[in-house]
């Protein structure tokens, strides 16, 4: 893999992104290159460079020294580009074909040059249009089991695992999650952003001691449990897919944390879709929710039984104990994600794009209720099917 030798940071433009692609010899001399900035996330620029002669393309992603969604008043470390490239490579060792290939990186420019995925669609956009992505939950269930198992103490020598914990220390990005997912939505903070019609539901959250106690426990898990190398931001905007393929992108929030966090974020974003859909369309999403957990848990359990490093793996009841903890953590983290996507700083288009105000508010209230139930009742919810039942009950 190439490493570009630039000494200091400069923001790329469409022209300099093309020059960089040429310098990296990513295209032939006959190439007719065009470039478009296509980033629609909260934090980075994404340049799509295509050779009009051959149709071949690459992506150059550049981190900005501040959060794009807020502006220069919110400075943000450029080190996240290195974390993202390293996490794509580490996860790609295990989840083969489920993450984009990395062609080059440069720490000073804070860029990652990677495989062009423009033939695929961002899953959030597709789901909003009613797509079903038949392979989505099998692929993501496998991605979760492969990345989370193989970077954990179940699969690595303790020295290797602890070296990875150090390599993937990501305090600035973790702090964003600690604030935006686990703290601000539960207090009267300036970062929150909610519609006036939700004022009484929001105040009820701020005044709900039982809910806040459970969120505090979940935040503590996030802060202290270095179980596996997480993606760290696995929502449906971090996944590209088609009917045949799935690729997980954007692991700039990667760090060693609790296994249930990635699972919970993905499930929460499916749950938002369940809340916005009706009838058979809803059943498709419930199938994905069920299959994500079943695929993850069966593959993870199978790997655990073969673990070289955990001598307890044959002890009766141990795998069930491990999986039960992951399941309950996942539900709690899903609940926090649902609440923050409704009343926190970073919303989701699935809900915000609903034009009819009455319906949008109704569905946002439902999202808050499901979030609260998952957090507060996670010790009593015994199966993924019980989660799906809950979605039918909360109206
Ligand atoms: C200021 S960053 C807001 C959100 O965008 C990212 O994708 C993460 O989800 C973060 O919480
Ligand atoms: Mg992202």
Tab-separated table of C-alpha atoms and ligand atoms in Angstrom:
chain	number	residue	atom	x	y	z
A	1	UNK	CA	0.000	0.000	0.000
A	2	UNK	CA	1.316	3.448	-0.954
A	3	UNK	CA	1.950	6.177	1.629
A	4	UNK	CA	1.963	9.702	0.164
A	5	UNK	CA	4.948	11.786	1.356
A	6	UNK	CA	3.294	15.141	2.181
A	7	UNK	CA	4.685	17.056	5.138
A	8	UNK	CA	1.778	19.264	6.163
A	9	UNK	CA	-2.009	19.428	6.027
A	10	UNK	CA	-3.773	21.281	3.240
A	11	UNK	CA	-7.443	20.977	2.275
A	12	UNK	CA	-7.854	19.177	-1.018
A	13	UNK	CA	-9.840	20.698	-3.858
A	14	UNK	CA	-11.240	18.757	-6.817
A	15	UNK	CA	-8.108	19.768	-8.798
A	16	UNK	CA	-5.558	18.812	-6.126
A	17	UNK	CA	-7.402	15.530	-5.490
A	18	UNK	CA	-6.886	14.679	-9.190
A	19	UNK	CA	-3.164	15.655	-8.962
A	20	UNK	CA	-2.803	13.368	-5.961
A	21	UNK	CA	-4.408	10.441	-7.793
A	22	UNK	CA	-1.942	10.959	-10.664
A	23	UNK	CA	1.014	11.229	-8.252
A	24	UNK	CA	-0.069	7.911	-6.696
A	25	UNK	CA	-0.135	6.260	-10.165
A	26	UNK	CA	-3.705	5.120	-9.574
A	27	UNK	CA	-4.598	5.673	-13.244
A	28	UNK	CA	-2.908	5.172	-16.606
A	29	UNK	CA	-1.325	8.085	-18.499
A	30	UNK	CA	-4.267	8.143	-20.939
A	31	UNK	CA	-6.811	8.625	-18.185
A	32	UNK	CA	-9.334	11.478	-18.475
A	33	UNK	CA	-9.956	12.265	-14.844
A	34	UNK	CA	-12.941	14.061	-13.381
A	35	UNK	CA	-13.608	14.677	-9.715
A	36	UNK	CA	-16.702	15.348	-7.630
A	37	UNK	CA	-16.964	16.049	-3.886
A	38	UNK	CA	-19.722	13.676	-2.710
A	39	UNK	CA	-19.379	13.723	1.101
A	40	UNK	CA	-22.723	14.103	2.834
A	41	UNK	CA	-21.616	13.006	6.318
A	42	UNK	CA	-21.044	15.206	9.342
A	43	UNK	CA	-17.248	15.300	9.407
A	44	UNK	CA	-15.241	14.804	6.182
A	45	UNK	CA	-14.744	15.533	2.490
A	46	UNK	CA	-15.126	12.637	0.070
A	47	UNK	CA	-13.719	13.043	-3.450
A	48	UNK	CA	-14.838	10.633	-6.176
A	49	UNK	CA	-12.331	10.538	-9.025
A	50	UNK	CA	-13.301	8.773	-12.231
A	51	UNK	CA	-11.440	8.046	-15.449
A	52	UNK	CA	-13.978	8.869	-18.155
A	53	UNK	CA	-12.028	6.737	-20.642
A	54	UNK	CA	-12.067	3.465	-18.665
A	55	UNK	CA	-14.856	4.094	-16.154
A	56	UNK	CA	-12.456	3.176	-13.330
A	57	UNK	CA	-12.739	5.191	-10.114
A	58	UNK	CA	-11.240	5.742	-6.652
A	59	UNK	CA	-12.351	7.521	-3.508
A	60	UNK	CA	-10.136	9.960	-1.583
A	61	UNK	CA	-11.554	10.700	1.836
A	62	UNK	CA	-10.059	13.637	3.733
A	63	UNK	CA	-10.667	14.478	7.377
A	64	UNK	CA	-11.195	18.169	8.130
A	65	UNK	CA	-9.569	19.701	11.225
A	66	UNK	CA	-13.077	20.502	12.516
A	67	UNK	CA	-16.548	18.912	12.434
A	68	UNK	CA	-18.059	19.812	9.040
A	69	UNK	CA	-21.590	19.674	10.477
A	70	UNK	CA	-20.799	22.444	13.034
A	71	UNK	CA	-17.910	24.436	11.516
A	72	UNK	CA	-14.486	25.620	12.690
A	73	UNK	CA	-15.770	26.273	16.226
A	74	UNK	CA	-15.644	22.481	16.814
A	75	UNK	CA	-12.002	21.434	16.213
A	76	UNK	CA	-11.447	17.735	15.639
A	77	UNK	CA	-8.287	15.658	15.509
A	78	UNK	CA	-6.921	14.676	12.089
A	79	UNK	CA	-5.592	11.457	13.653
A	80	UNK	CA	-9.001	9.952	12.964
A	81	UNK	CA	-8.002	9.442	9.309
A	82	UNK	CA	-5.194	7.104	10.406
A	83	UNK	CA	-7.547	5.276	12.800
A	84	UNK	CA	-10.086	4.857	10.006
A	85	UNK	CA	-7.566	3.479	7.497
A	86	UNK	CA	-6.064	1.113	10.095
A	87	UNK	CA	-9.508	-0.106	11.197
A	88	UNK	CA	-10.545	-0.756	7.576
A	89	UNK	CA	-7.382	-2.820	7.162
A	90	UNK	CA	-7.722	-4.706	10.463
A	91	UNK	CA	-11.426	-5.453	9.960
A	92	UNK	CA	-10.742	-6.326	6.318
A	93	UNK	CA	-8.367	-9.097	7.446
A	94	UNK	CA	-11.352	-10.903	8.964
A	95	UNK	CA	-14.480	-9.616	7.238
A	96	UNK	CA	-13.071	-10.287	3.773
A	97	UNK	CA	-15.005	-8.483	1.028
A	98	UNK	CA	-17.224	-6.636	3.517
A	99	UNK	CA	-15.081	-3.468	3.775
A	100	UNK	CA	-13.486	-1.358	1.004
A	101	UNK	CA	-9.862	-1.974	0.002
A	102	UNK	CA	-7.410	0.741	1.115
A	103	UNK	CA	-4.960	1.780	-1.656
A	104	UNK	CA	-3.005	4.550	0.115
A	105	UNK	CA	-2.936	6.760	3.205
A	106	UNK	CA	-1.227	9.965	4.284
A	107	UNK	CA	-1.201	11.014	7.909
A	108	UNK	CA	-0.265	14.666	7.226
A	109	UNK	CA	-2.968	15.153	4.629
A	110	UNK	CA	-5.349	13.012	6.750
A	111	UNK	CA	-6.491	11.069	3.699
A	112	UNK	CA	-7.466	7.514	2.904
A	113	UNK	CA	-7.497	6.459	-0.742
A	114	UNK	CA	-9.842	3.525	-1.244
A	115	UNK	CA	-11.936	1.349	-3.485
A	116	UNK	CA	-14.677	3.099	-5.444
A	117	UNK	CA	-18.072	1.942	-4.194
A	118	UNK	CA	-20.155	4.277	-6.328
A	119	UNK	CA	-22.000	1.341	-7.921
A	120	UNK	CA	-23.561	0.818	-4.472
A	121	UNK	CA	-25.983	2.959	-2.510
A	122	UNK	CA	-25.866	4.238	1.060
A	123	UNK	CA	-28.219	1.874	2.911
A	124	UNK	CA	-30.040	4.645	4.794
A	125	UNK	CA	-30.971	6.320	1.495
A	126	UNK	CA	-32.100	3.023	-0.045
A	127	UNK	CA	-34.149	1.977	2.983
A	128	UNK	CA	-35.919	5.357	3.046
A	129	UNK	CA	-36.943	4.712	-0.575
A	130	UNK	CA	-38.298	1.283	0.454
A	131	UNK	CA	-35.400	-0.939	-0.678
A	132	UNK	CA	-35.077	-4.275	1.128
A	133	UNK	CA	-31.409	-5.290	0.556
A	134	UNK	CA	-31.914	-9.083	0.891
A	135	UNK	CA	-28.282	-9.755	1.930
A	136	UNK	CA	-27.957	-6.891	4.392
A	137	UNK	CA	-28.546	-8.672	7.717
A	138	UNK	CA	-26.613	-11.822	6.825
A	139	UNK	CA	-23.637	-9.718	5.705
A	140	UNK	CA	-23.748	-7.377	8.691
A	141	UNK	CA	-24.327	-10.259	11.145
A	142	UNK	CA	-21.217	-11.930	9.718
A	143	UNK	CA	-19.239	-8.671	9.667
A	144	UNK	CA	-20.091	-8.143	13.349
A	145	UNK	CA	-19.174	-11.694	14.379
A	146	UNK	CA	-15.919	-11.737	12.375
A	147	UNK	CA	-14.613	-8.313	13.358
A	148	UNK	CA	-15.691	-8.426	16.999
A	149	UNK	CA	-14.646	-12.015	17.717
A	150	UNK	CA	-11.283	-11.862	15.946
A	151	UNK	CA	-10.140	-8.656	17.623
A	152	UNK	CA	-11.136	-9.828	21.127
A	153	UNK	CA	-9.350	-11.784	23.859
A	154	UNK	CA	-11.179	-14.871	22.558
A	155	UNK	CA	-9.019	-14.861	19.427
A	156	UNK	CA	-5.800	-12.974	20.217
A	157	UNK	CA	-2.785	-13.492	22.433
A	158	UNK	CA	-3.136	-11.024	25.348
A	159	UNK	CA	0.000	-9.094	24.252
A	160	UNK	CA	-1.330	-8.651	20.733
A	161	UNK	CA	-4.774	-7.623	21.962
A	162	UNK	CA	-3.369	-5.029	24.375
A	163	UNK	CA	-1.096	-3.596	21.641
A	164	UNK	CA	-4.211	-3.100	19.505
A	165	UNK	CA	-6.011	-1.400	22.393
A	166	UNK	CA	-3.148	1.130	22.453
A	167	UNK	CA	-2.999	1.514	18.652
A	168	UNK	CA	-6.718	2.227	18.485
A	169	UNK	CA	-6.896	4.667	21.384
A	170	UNK	CA	-9.276	7.286	19.958
A	171	UNK	CA	-10.133	9.673	22.824
A	172	UNK	CA	-11.430	12.647	20.814
A	173	UNK	CA	-13.912	10.646	18.760
A	174	UNK	CA	-14.961	8.589	21.794
A	175	UNK	CA	-15.678	11.868	23.609
A	176	UNK	CA	-18.120	12.827	20.839
A	177	UNK	CA	-20.005	9.565	21.416
A	178	UNK	CA	-19.809	9.907	25.201
A	179	UNK	CA	-21.395	13.376	24.909
A	180	UNK	CA	-23.801	12.979	22.003
A	181	UNK	CA	-25.101	9.457	22.683
A	182	UNK	CA	-24.645	8.887	26.401
A	183	UNK	CA	-24.918	12.319	28.048
A	184	UNK	CA	-26.426	15.340	26.312
A	185	UNK	CA	-29.850	13.910	25.308
A	186	UNK	CA	-30.494	13.041	28.968
A	187	UNK	CA	-29.809	16.584	30.244
A	188	UNK	CA	-30.805	20.100	29.223
A	189	UNK	CA	-27.736	20.758	27.032
A	190	UNK	CA	-27.200	23.256	24.200
A	191	UNK	CA	-26.185	20.561	21.733
A	192	UNK	CA	-29.670	19.010	21.825
A	193	UNK	CA	-31.958	19.697	18.903
A	194	UNK	CA	-35.627	18.741	19.077
A	195	UNK	CA	-38.965	19.932	17.773
A	196	UNK	CA	-41.078	22.092	20.106
A	197	UNK	CA	-43.874	19.496	19.958
A	198	UNK	CA	-41.575	17.047	21.788
A	199	UNK	CA	-40.887	19.387	24.734
A	200	UNK	CA	-42.905	17.418	27.317
A	201	UNK	CA	-41.446	14.016	26.217
A	202	UNK	CA	-37.940	15.488	26.395
A	203	UNK	CA	-38.509	16.940	29.862
A	204	UNK	CA	-39.883	13.578	30.991
A	205	UNK	CA	-36.588	11.996	29.861
A	206	UNK	CA	-34.526	14.606	31.731
A	207	UNK	CA	-36.580	13.909	34.877
A	208	UNK	CA	-36.599	10.105	34.630
A	209	UNK	CA	-34.143	8.950	37.292
A	210	UNK	CA	-34.533	5.235	36.530
A	211	UNK	CA	-33.788	5.817	32.820
A	212	UNK	CA	-30.781	8.007	33.641
A	213	UNK	CA	-29.397	5.420	36.052
A	214	UNK	CA	-29.522	2.772	33.285
A	215	UNK	CA	-27.926	5.163	30.764
A	216	UNK	CA	-25.176	5.891	33.300
A	217	UNK	CA	-24.467	2.121	33.509
A	218	UNK	CA	-24.327	1.859	29.710
A	219	UNK	CA	-22.026	4.883	29.474
A	220	UNK	CA	-19.789	3.259	32.055
A	221	UNK	CA	-19.570	0.102	29.926
A	222	UNK	CA	-18.655	2.224	26.912
A	223	UNK	CA	-15.961	4.017	28.918
A	224	UNK	CA	-14.384	0.971	30.528
A	225	UNK	CA	-14.949	-2.305	28.644
A	226	UNK	CA	-12.216	-2.850	26.031
A	227	UNK	CA	-13.720	-6.051	24.596
A	228	UNK	CA	-13.100	-5.772	20.849
A	229	UNK	CA	-12.131	-3.372	18.052
A	230	UNK	CA	-15.419	-1.672	17.285
A	231	UNK	CA	-16.439	0.169	14.147
A	232	UNK	CA	-17.771	2.758	16.587
A	233	UNK	CA	-20.453	4.391	14.377
A	234	UNK	CA	-22.270	1.520	12.659
A	235	UNK	CA	-25.457	3.243	11.516
A	236	UNK	CA	-27.079	2.660	8.118
A	237	UNK	CA	-25.257	5.717	6.706
A	238	UNK	CA	-21.979	3.830	7.289
A	239	UNK	CA	-22.993	0.975	4.968
A	240	UNK	CA	-23.046	0.783	1.180
A	241	UNK	CA	-25.106	-1.994	-0.436
A	242	UNK	CA	-26.910	-3.396	-3.445
A	243	UNK	CA	-29.010	-6.559	-3.811
A	244	UNK	CA	-25.769	-8.576	-4.081
A	245	UNK	CA	-23.135	-6.750	-2.022
A	246	UNK	CA	-22.590	-5.021	1.325
A	247	UNK	CA	-19.593	-2.865	2.364
A	248	UNK	CA	-19.064	-1.209	5.728
A	249	UNK	CA	-17.349	2.185	5.508
A	250	UNK	CA	-16.313	5.071	7.807
A	251	UNK	CA	-14.801	3.439	10.934
A	252	UNK	CA	-13.210	6.705	12.118
A	253	UNK	CA	-14.815	6.195	15.555
A	254	UNK	CA	-13.066	2.798	15.901
A	255	UNK	CA	-11.689	1.912	19.341
A	256	UNK	CA	-11.681	-0.970	21.819
A	257	UNK	CA	-15.107	-1.013	23.461
A	258	UNK	CA	-18.041	-3.234	24.422
A	259	UNK	CA	-19.078	-5.723	21.712
A	260	UNK	CA	-22.759	-4.813	22.011
A	261	UNK	CA	-22.155	-1.213	20.894
A	262	UNK	CA	-21.805	-1.900	17.146
A	263	UNK	CA	-24.689	-4.383	17.220
A	264	UNK	CA	-26.901	-1.952	19.140
A	265	UNK	CA	-26.271	0.953	16.758
A	266	UNK	CA	-27.064	-1.154	13.710
A	267	UNK	CA	-30.238	-2.592	15.300
A	268	UNK	CA	-31.376	0.900	16.360
A	269	UNK	CA	-31.105	2.179	12.805
A	270	UNK	CA	-33.177	-0.793	11.581
A	271	UNK	CA	-35.689	-0.087	14.353
A	272	UNK	CA	-36.092	3.496	13.087
A	273	UNK	CA	-37.002	1.977	9.705
A	274	UNK	CA	-39.495	-0.386	11.368
A	275	UNK	CA	-41.110	2.631	13.043
A	276	UNK	CA	-41.464	4.509	9.731
A	277	UNK	CA	-42.794	1.534	7.702
A	278	UNK	CA	-46.113	-0.319	7.612
A	279	UNK	CA	-47.417	-3.820	6.737
A	280	UNK	CA	-45.187	-6.110	4.662
A	281	UNK	CA	-42.556	-3.387	4.310
A	282	UNK	CA	-42.205	-3.457	8.073
A	283	UNK	CA	-41.919	-7.272	8.095
A	284	UNK	CA	-38.854	-6.985	5.808
A	285	UNK	CA	-37.124	-4.882	8.453
A	286	UNK	CA	-38.213	-7.227	11.246
A	287	UNK	CA	-36.657	-10.068	9.225
A	288	UNK	CA	-33.400	-8.098	9.123
A	289	UNK	CA	-33.515	-7.384	12.868
A	290	UNK	CA	-34.065	-11.088	13.625
A	291	UNK	CA	-31.462	-12.294	11.149
A	292	UNK	CA	-28.764	-9.826	12.261
A	293	UNK	CA	-28.843	-11.192	15.788
A	294	UNK	CA	-29.226	-14.855	14.765
A	295	UNK	CA	-26.362	-14.647	12.251
A	296	UNK	CA	-24.093	-12.762	14.656
A	297	UNK	CA	-24.807	-14.978	17.670
A	298	UNK	CA	-24.504	-18.316	15.879
A	299	UNK	CA	-21.251	-17.374	14.159
A	300	UNK	CA	-19.805	-15.824	17.308
A	301	UNK	CA	-20.747	-18.892	19.410
A	302	UNK	CA	-19.258	-21.261	16.821
A	303	UNK	CA	-15.972	-19.299	16.891
A	304	UNK	CA	-15.974	-19.168	20.688
A	305	UNK	CA	-16.193	-22.945	20.908
A	306	UNK	CA	-12.970	-23.126	18.877
A	307	UNK	CA	-11.082	-20.417	20.801
A	308	UNK	CA	-7.434	-21.281	21.485
A	309	UNK	CA	-6.982	-18.512	24.017
A	310	UNK	CA	-9.967	-18.990	26.292
A	311	UNK	CA	-9.662	-22.297	28.127
A	312	UNK	CA	-13.099	-21.766	29.652
A	313	UNK	CA	-14.750	-22.027	26.234
A	314	UNK	CA	-15.754	-25.651	26.935
A	315	UNK	CA	-17.304	-24.870	30.307
A	316	UNK	CA	-21.017	-25.507	30.088
A	317	UNK	CA	-23.007	-22.281	30.142
A	318	UNK	CA	-20.041	-19.981	29.377
A	319	UNK	CA	-20.980	-19.213	25.751
A	320	UNK	CA	-24.574	-18.524	26.807
A	321	UNK	CA	-23.296	-16.163	29.531
A	322	UNK	CA	-21.100	-14.263	27.038
A	323	UNK	CA	-23.880	-13.983	24.465
A	324	UNK	CA	-26.494	-12.916	26.992
A	325	UNK	CA	-24.335	-10.020	28.155
A	326	UNK	CA	-23.716	-8.921	24.563
A	327	UNK	CA	-27.462	-9.138	23.804
A	328	UNK	CA	-28.542	-7.027	26.769
A	329	UNK	CA	-25.771	-4.463	26.143
A	330	UNK	CA	-26.882	-4.255	22.490
A	331	UNK	CA	-30.463	-3.461	23.505
A	332	UNK	CA	-29.344	-0.721	25.893
A	333	UNK	CA	-27.000	0.863	23.344
A	334	UNK	CA	-29.755	0.651	20.705
A	335	UNK	CA	-32.055	2.542	23.081
A	336	UNK	CA	-29.497	5.348	23.558
A	337	UNK	CA	-28.998	5.628	19.783
A	338	UNK	CA	-32.776	5.870	19.219
A	339	UNK	CA	-33.119	8.689	21.736
A	340	UNK	CA	-30.117	10.681	20.521
A	341	UNK	CA	-31.187	10.394	16.855
A	342	UNK	CA	-34.542	11.957	17.833
A	343	UNK	CA	-33.610	14.746	20.255
A	344	UNK	CA	-29.795	15.026	20.194
A	345	UNK	CA	-27.436	16.885	17.858
A	346	UNK	CA	-27.220	14.386	14.981
A	347	UNK	CA	-30.597	13.300	13.618
A	348	UNK	CA	-31.531	10.742	10.973
A	349	UNK	CA	-33.150	11.505	7.643
A	350	UNK	CA	-35.533	8.520	8.079
A	351	UNK	CA	-37.478	10.603	10.631
A	352	UNK	CA	-36.612	14.203	9.755
A	353	UNK	CA	-37.605	13.853	6.104
A	354	UNK	CA	-41.229	12.905	6.941
A	355	UNK	CA	-43.076	15.938	5.625
A	356	UNK	CA	-46.376	15.505	7.448
A	357	UNK	CA	-45.723	17.170	10.807
A	358	UNK	CA	-48.357	15.195	12.742
A	359	UNK	CA	-47.005	11.876	11.516
A	360	UNK	CA	-43.366	12.922	12.033
A	361	UNK	CA	-44.039	13.916	15.650
A	362	UNK	CA	-46.036	10.720	16.290
A	363	UNK	CA	-43.178	8.561	14.966
A	364	UNK	CA	-40.552	10.534	16.890
A	365	UNK	CA	-42.569	10.002	20.097
A	366	UNK	CA	-42.710	6.292	19.282
A	367	UNK	CA	-38.944	6.217	18.712
A	368	UNK	CA	-38.382	7.798	22.124
A	369	UNK	CA	-40.704	5.245	23.782
A	370	UNK	CA	-38.972	2.274	22.132
A	371	UNK	CA	-35.590	3.722	23.118
A	372	UNK	CA	-36.654	4.097	26.756
A	373	UNK	CA	-38.103	0.568	26.913
A	374	UNK	CA	-34.955	-0.993	25.458
A	375	UNK	CA	-32.798	0.794	28.008
A	376	UNK	CA	-34.959	0.281	31.093
A	377	UNK	CA	-36.285	-3.236	30.354
A	378	UNK	CA	-33.209	-4.750	28.704
A	379	UNK	CA	-32.729	-7.294	31.518
A	380	UNK	CA	-36.290	-8.617	30.988
A	381	UNK	CA	-36.269	-8.777	27.159
A	382	UNK	CA	-35.191	-12.354	26.540
A	383	UNK	CA	-34.934	-12.743	22.788
A	384	UNK	CA	-34.666	-10.824	19.538
A	385	UNK	CA	-38.271	-11.860	18.785
A	386	UNK	CA	-39.346	-10.139	22.013
A	387	UNK	CA	-37.745	-6.946	20.633
A	388	UNK	CA	-39.825	-7.310	17.470
A	389	UNK	CA	-42.978	-7.897	19.585
A	390	UNK	CA	-42.180	-4.732	21.500
A	391	UNK	CA	-42.078	-2.813	18.216
A	392	UNK	CA	-45.609	-4.054	17.484
A	393	UNK	CA	-46.853	-3.097	20.966
A	394	UNK	CA	-45.540	0.470	21.159
A	395	UNK	CA	-47.973	2.690	19.223
B	1	LIG	C1	-20.353	15.952	15.281
B	1	LIG	S1	-20.434	14.324	14.797
B	1	LIG	C2	-22.076	13.815	14.930
B	1	LIG	C3	-22.283	12.393	14.622
B	1	LIG	O1	-21.831	12.106	13.309
B	1	LIG	C4	-21.091	10.901	13.297
B	1	LIG	O2	-21.445	10.116	12.198
B	1	LIG	C5	-21.384	10.221	14.627
B	1	LIG	O3	-22.566	9.454	14.579
B	1	LIG	C6	-21.528	11.412	15.499
B	1	LIG	O4	-22.196	11.129	16.713
B	2	LIG	MG1	-19.408	8.602	9.612
